[in-house]
PDB file of C-alpha atoms in Angstrom:
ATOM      1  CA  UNK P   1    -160.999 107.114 -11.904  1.00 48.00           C
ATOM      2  CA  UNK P   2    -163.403 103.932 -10.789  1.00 41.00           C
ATOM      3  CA  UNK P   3    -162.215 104.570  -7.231  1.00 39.00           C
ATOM      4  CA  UNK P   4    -163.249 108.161  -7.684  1.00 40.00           C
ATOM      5  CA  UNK P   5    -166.503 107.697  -8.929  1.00 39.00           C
ATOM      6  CA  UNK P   6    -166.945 104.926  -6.483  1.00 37.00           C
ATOM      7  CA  UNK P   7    -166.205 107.680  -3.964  1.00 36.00           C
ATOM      8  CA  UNK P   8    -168.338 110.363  -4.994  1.00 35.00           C
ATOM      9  CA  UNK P   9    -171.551 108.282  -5.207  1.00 35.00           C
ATOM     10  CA  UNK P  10    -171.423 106.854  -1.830  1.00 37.00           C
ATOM     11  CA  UNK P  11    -170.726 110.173  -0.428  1.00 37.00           C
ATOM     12  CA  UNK P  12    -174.127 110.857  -2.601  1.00 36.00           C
ATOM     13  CA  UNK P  13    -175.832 108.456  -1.284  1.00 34.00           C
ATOM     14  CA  UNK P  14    -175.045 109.087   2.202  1.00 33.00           C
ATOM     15  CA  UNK P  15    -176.257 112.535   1.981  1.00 33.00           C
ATOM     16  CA  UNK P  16    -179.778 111.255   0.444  1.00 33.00           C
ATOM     17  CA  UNK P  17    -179.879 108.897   3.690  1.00 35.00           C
ATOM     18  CA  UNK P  18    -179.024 110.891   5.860  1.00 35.00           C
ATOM     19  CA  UNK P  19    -181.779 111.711   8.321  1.00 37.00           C
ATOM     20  CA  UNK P  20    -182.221 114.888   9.490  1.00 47.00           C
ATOM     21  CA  UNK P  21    -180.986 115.649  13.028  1.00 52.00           C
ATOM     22  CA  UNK P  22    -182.980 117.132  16.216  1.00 59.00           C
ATOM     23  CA  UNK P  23    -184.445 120.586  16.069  1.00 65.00           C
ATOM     24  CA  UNK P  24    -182.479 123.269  17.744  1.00 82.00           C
ATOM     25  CA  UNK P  25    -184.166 125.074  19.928  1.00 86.00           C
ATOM     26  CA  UNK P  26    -185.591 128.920  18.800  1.00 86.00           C
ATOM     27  CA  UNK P  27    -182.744 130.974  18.958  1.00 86.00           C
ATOM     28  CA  UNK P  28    -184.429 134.221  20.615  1.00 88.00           C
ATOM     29  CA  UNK P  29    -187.811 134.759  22.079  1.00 94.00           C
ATOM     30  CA  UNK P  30    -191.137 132.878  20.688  1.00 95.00           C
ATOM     31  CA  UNK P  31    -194.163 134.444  20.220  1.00 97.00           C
ATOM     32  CA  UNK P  32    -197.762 133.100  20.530  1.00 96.00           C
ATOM     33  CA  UNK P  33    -200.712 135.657  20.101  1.00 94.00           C
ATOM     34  CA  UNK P  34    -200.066 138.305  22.323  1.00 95.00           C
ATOM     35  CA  UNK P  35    -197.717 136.041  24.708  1.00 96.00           C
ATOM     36  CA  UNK P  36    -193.957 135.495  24.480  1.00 97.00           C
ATOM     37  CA  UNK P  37    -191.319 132.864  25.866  1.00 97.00           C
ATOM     38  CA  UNK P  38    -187.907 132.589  26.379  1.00 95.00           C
ATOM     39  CA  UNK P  39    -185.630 129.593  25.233  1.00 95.00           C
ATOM     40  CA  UNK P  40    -185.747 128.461  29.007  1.00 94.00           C
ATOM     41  CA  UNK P  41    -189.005 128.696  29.541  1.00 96.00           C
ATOM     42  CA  UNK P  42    -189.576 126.249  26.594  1.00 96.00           C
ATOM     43  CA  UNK P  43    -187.090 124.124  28.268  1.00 95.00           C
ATOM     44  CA  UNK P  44    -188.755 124.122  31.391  1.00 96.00           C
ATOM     45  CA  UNK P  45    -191.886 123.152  30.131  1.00 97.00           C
ATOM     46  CA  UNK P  46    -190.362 120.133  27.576  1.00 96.00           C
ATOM     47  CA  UNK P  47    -188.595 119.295  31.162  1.00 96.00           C
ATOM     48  CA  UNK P  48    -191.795 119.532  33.149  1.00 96.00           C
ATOM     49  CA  UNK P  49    -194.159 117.311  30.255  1.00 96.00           C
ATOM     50  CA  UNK P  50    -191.119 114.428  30.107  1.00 96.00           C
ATOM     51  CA  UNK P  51    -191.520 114.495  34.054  1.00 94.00           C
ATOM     52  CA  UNK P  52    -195.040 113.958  34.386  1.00 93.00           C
ATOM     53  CA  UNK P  53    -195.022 111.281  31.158  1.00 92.00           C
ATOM     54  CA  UNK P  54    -192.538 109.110  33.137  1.00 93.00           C
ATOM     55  CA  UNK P  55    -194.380 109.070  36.544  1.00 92.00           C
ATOM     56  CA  UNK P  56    -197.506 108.791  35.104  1.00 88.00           C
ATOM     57  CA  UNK P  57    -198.492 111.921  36.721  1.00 84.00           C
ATOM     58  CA  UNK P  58    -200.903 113.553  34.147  1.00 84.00           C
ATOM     59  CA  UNK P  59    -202.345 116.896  34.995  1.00 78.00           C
ATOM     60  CA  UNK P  60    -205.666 117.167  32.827  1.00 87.00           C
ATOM     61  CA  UNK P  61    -204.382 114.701  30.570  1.00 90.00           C
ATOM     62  CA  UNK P  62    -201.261 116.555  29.847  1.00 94.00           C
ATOM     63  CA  UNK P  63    -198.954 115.395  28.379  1.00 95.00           C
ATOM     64  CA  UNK P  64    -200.980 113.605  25.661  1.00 94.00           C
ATOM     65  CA  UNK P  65    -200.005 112.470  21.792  1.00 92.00           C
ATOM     66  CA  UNK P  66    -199.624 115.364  19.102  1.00 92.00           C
ATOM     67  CA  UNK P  67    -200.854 114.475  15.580  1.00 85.00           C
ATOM     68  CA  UNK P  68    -199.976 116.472  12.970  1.00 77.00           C
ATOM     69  CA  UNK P  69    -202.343 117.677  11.031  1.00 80.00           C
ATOM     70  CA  UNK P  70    -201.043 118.339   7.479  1.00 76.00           C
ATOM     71  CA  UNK P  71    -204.274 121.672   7.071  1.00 77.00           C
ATOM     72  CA  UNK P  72    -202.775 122.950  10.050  1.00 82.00           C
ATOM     73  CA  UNK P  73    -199.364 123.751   7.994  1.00 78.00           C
ATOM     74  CA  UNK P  74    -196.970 123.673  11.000  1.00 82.00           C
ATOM     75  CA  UNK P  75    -193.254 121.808  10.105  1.00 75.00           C
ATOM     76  CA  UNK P  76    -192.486 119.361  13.036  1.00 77.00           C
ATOM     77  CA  UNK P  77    -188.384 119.064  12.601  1.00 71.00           C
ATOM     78  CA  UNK P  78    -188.199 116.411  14.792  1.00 75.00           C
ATOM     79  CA  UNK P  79    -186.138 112.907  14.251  1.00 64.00           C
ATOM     80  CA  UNK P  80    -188.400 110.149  12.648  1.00 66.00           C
ATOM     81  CA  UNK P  81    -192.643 110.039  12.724  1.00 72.00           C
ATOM     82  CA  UNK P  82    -193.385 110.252  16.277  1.00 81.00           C
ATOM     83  CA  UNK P  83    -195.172 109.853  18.551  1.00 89.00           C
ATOM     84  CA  UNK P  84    -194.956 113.920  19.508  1.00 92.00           C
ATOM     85  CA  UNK P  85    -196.262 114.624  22.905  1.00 94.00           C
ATOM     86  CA  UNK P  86    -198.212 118.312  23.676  1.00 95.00           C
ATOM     87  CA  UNK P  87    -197.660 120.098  27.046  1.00 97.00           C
ATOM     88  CA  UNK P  88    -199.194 123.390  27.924  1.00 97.00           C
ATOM     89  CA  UNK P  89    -196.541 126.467  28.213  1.00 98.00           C
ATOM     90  CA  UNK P  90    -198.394 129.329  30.622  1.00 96.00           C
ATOM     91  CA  UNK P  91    -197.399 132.741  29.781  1.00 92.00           C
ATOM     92  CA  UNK P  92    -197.118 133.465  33.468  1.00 91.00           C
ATOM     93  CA  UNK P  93    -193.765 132.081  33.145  1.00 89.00           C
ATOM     94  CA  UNK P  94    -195.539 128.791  35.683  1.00 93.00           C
ATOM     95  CA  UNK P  95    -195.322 124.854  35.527  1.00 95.00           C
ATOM     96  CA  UNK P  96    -198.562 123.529  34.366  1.00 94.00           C
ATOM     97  CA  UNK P  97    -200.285 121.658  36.847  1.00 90.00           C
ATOM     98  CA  UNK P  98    -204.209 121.088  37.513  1.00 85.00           C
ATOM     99  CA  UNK P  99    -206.358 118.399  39.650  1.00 81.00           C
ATOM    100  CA  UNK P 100    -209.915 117.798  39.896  1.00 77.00           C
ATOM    101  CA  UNK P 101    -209.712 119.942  42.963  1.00 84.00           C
ATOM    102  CA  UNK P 102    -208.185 122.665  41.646  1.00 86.00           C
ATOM    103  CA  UNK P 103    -208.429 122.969  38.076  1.00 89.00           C
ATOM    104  CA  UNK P 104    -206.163 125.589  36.133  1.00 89.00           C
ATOM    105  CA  UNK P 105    -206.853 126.359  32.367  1.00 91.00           C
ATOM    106  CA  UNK P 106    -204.431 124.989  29.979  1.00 94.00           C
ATOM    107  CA  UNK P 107    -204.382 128.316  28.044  1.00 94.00           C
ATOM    108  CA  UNK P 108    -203.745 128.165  23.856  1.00 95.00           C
ATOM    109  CA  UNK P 109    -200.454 127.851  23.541  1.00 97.00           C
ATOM    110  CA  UNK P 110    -198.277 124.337  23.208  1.00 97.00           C
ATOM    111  CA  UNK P 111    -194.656 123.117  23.560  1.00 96.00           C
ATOM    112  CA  UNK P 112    -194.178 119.899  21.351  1.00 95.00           C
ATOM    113  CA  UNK P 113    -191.633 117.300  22.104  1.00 94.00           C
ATOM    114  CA  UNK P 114    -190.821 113.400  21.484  1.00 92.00           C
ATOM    115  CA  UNK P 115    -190.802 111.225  24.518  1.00 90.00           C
ATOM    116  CA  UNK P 116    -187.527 111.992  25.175  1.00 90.00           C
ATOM    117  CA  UNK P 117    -187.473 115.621  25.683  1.00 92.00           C
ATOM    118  CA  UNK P 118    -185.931 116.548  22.051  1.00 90.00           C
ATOM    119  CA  UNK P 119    -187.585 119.662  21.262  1.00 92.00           C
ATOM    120  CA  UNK P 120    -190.173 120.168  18.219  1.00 92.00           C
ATOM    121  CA  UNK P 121    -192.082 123.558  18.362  1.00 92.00           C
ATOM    122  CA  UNK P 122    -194.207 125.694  19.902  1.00 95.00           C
ATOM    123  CA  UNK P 123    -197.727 126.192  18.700  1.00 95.00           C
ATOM    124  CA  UNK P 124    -200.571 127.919  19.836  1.00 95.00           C
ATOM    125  CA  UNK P 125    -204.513 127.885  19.476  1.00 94.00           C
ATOM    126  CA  UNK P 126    -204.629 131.761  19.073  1.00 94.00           C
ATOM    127  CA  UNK P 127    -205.534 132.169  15.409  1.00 92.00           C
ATOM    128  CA  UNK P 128    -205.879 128.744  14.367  1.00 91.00           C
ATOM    129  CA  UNK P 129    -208.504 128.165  11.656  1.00 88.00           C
ATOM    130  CA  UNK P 130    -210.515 125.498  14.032  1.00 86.00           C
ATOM    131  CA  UNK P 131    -211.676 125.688  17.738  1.00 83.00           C
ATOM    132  CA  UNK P 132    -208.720 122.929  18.542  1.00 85.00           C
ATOM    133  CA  UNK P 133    -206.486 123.313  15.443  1.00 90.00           C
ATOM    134  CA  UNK P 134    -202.965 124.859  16.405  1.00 93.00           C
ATOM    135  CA  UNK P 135    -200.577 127.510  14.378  1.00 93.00           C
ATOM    136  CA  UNK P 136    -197.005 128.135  14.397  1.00 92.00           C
ATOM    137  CA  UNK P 137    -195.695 130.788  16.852  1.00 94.00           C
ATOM    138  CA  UNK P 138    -193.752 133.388  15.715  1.00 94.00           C
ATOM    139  CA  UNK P 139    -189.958 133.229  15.773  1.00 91.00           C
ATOM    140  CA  UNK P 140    -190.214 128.958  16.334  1.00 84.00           C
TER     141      UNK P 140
END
């Protein structure tokens, strides 16, 4: 009986330890406003942000830190308390890229990753209550 209670409240206590594991990717398509993207086009643009971070490459400042705003009411599942990193996703199904020379709009809409690639969410401008506050896309 000891051993058995024993038992059942570490197994308790594991599970109230436990911290939660990476997001999984959307399972279908994700939409922002009036623009929608696939699971791999998410991927490529988490892929493309981590890139740029590591070689120091930053295309009108992007990637830069995420904070999350608590007004903005979007759920970040990602492992521990950052720091989140913001790159832009371009509904034209393109890598972001932009110099001084040729500049190229960021557009509204977000993917949102840790340093390492592991995937957060996708947020977008389009809607949001403030000129630079974000929303939740649809389906994320």
């Amino acid at each position: 009986m000891f051993v058995k209670a024993i038992f059942f409240l570490t197994l308790a206590a594991s599970a109230v330890l436990a911290a939660p594991g990476p997001r999984s990717l959307p399972s279908g398509t994700v939409t922002c406003g009036s623009d929608k993207y696939s699971v791999s086009a998410i991927t490529a643009a988490i892929n493309a942000g981590v890139k740029d971070q590591k070689s120091g490459n930053l295309p009108d400042d992007y990637p830069h830190q995420y904070y999350d705003e608590s007004s903005e009411d979007i759920t970040l599942y990602c492992s521990g308390s950052g720091p989140w990193y913001e790159f832009p996703i371009m509904p034209d199904g393109s890598i972001y890229t932009s110099t001084s020379s040729n500049y190229v709009s960021p557009g509204t809409d977000r993917v949102i990753f840790t340093s390492s690639g592991t995937y957060c969410a996708v947020v977008t401008h389009t809607g949001a209550a403030s000129y630079d506050g974000f929303v939740a896309c649809k389906g994320d």
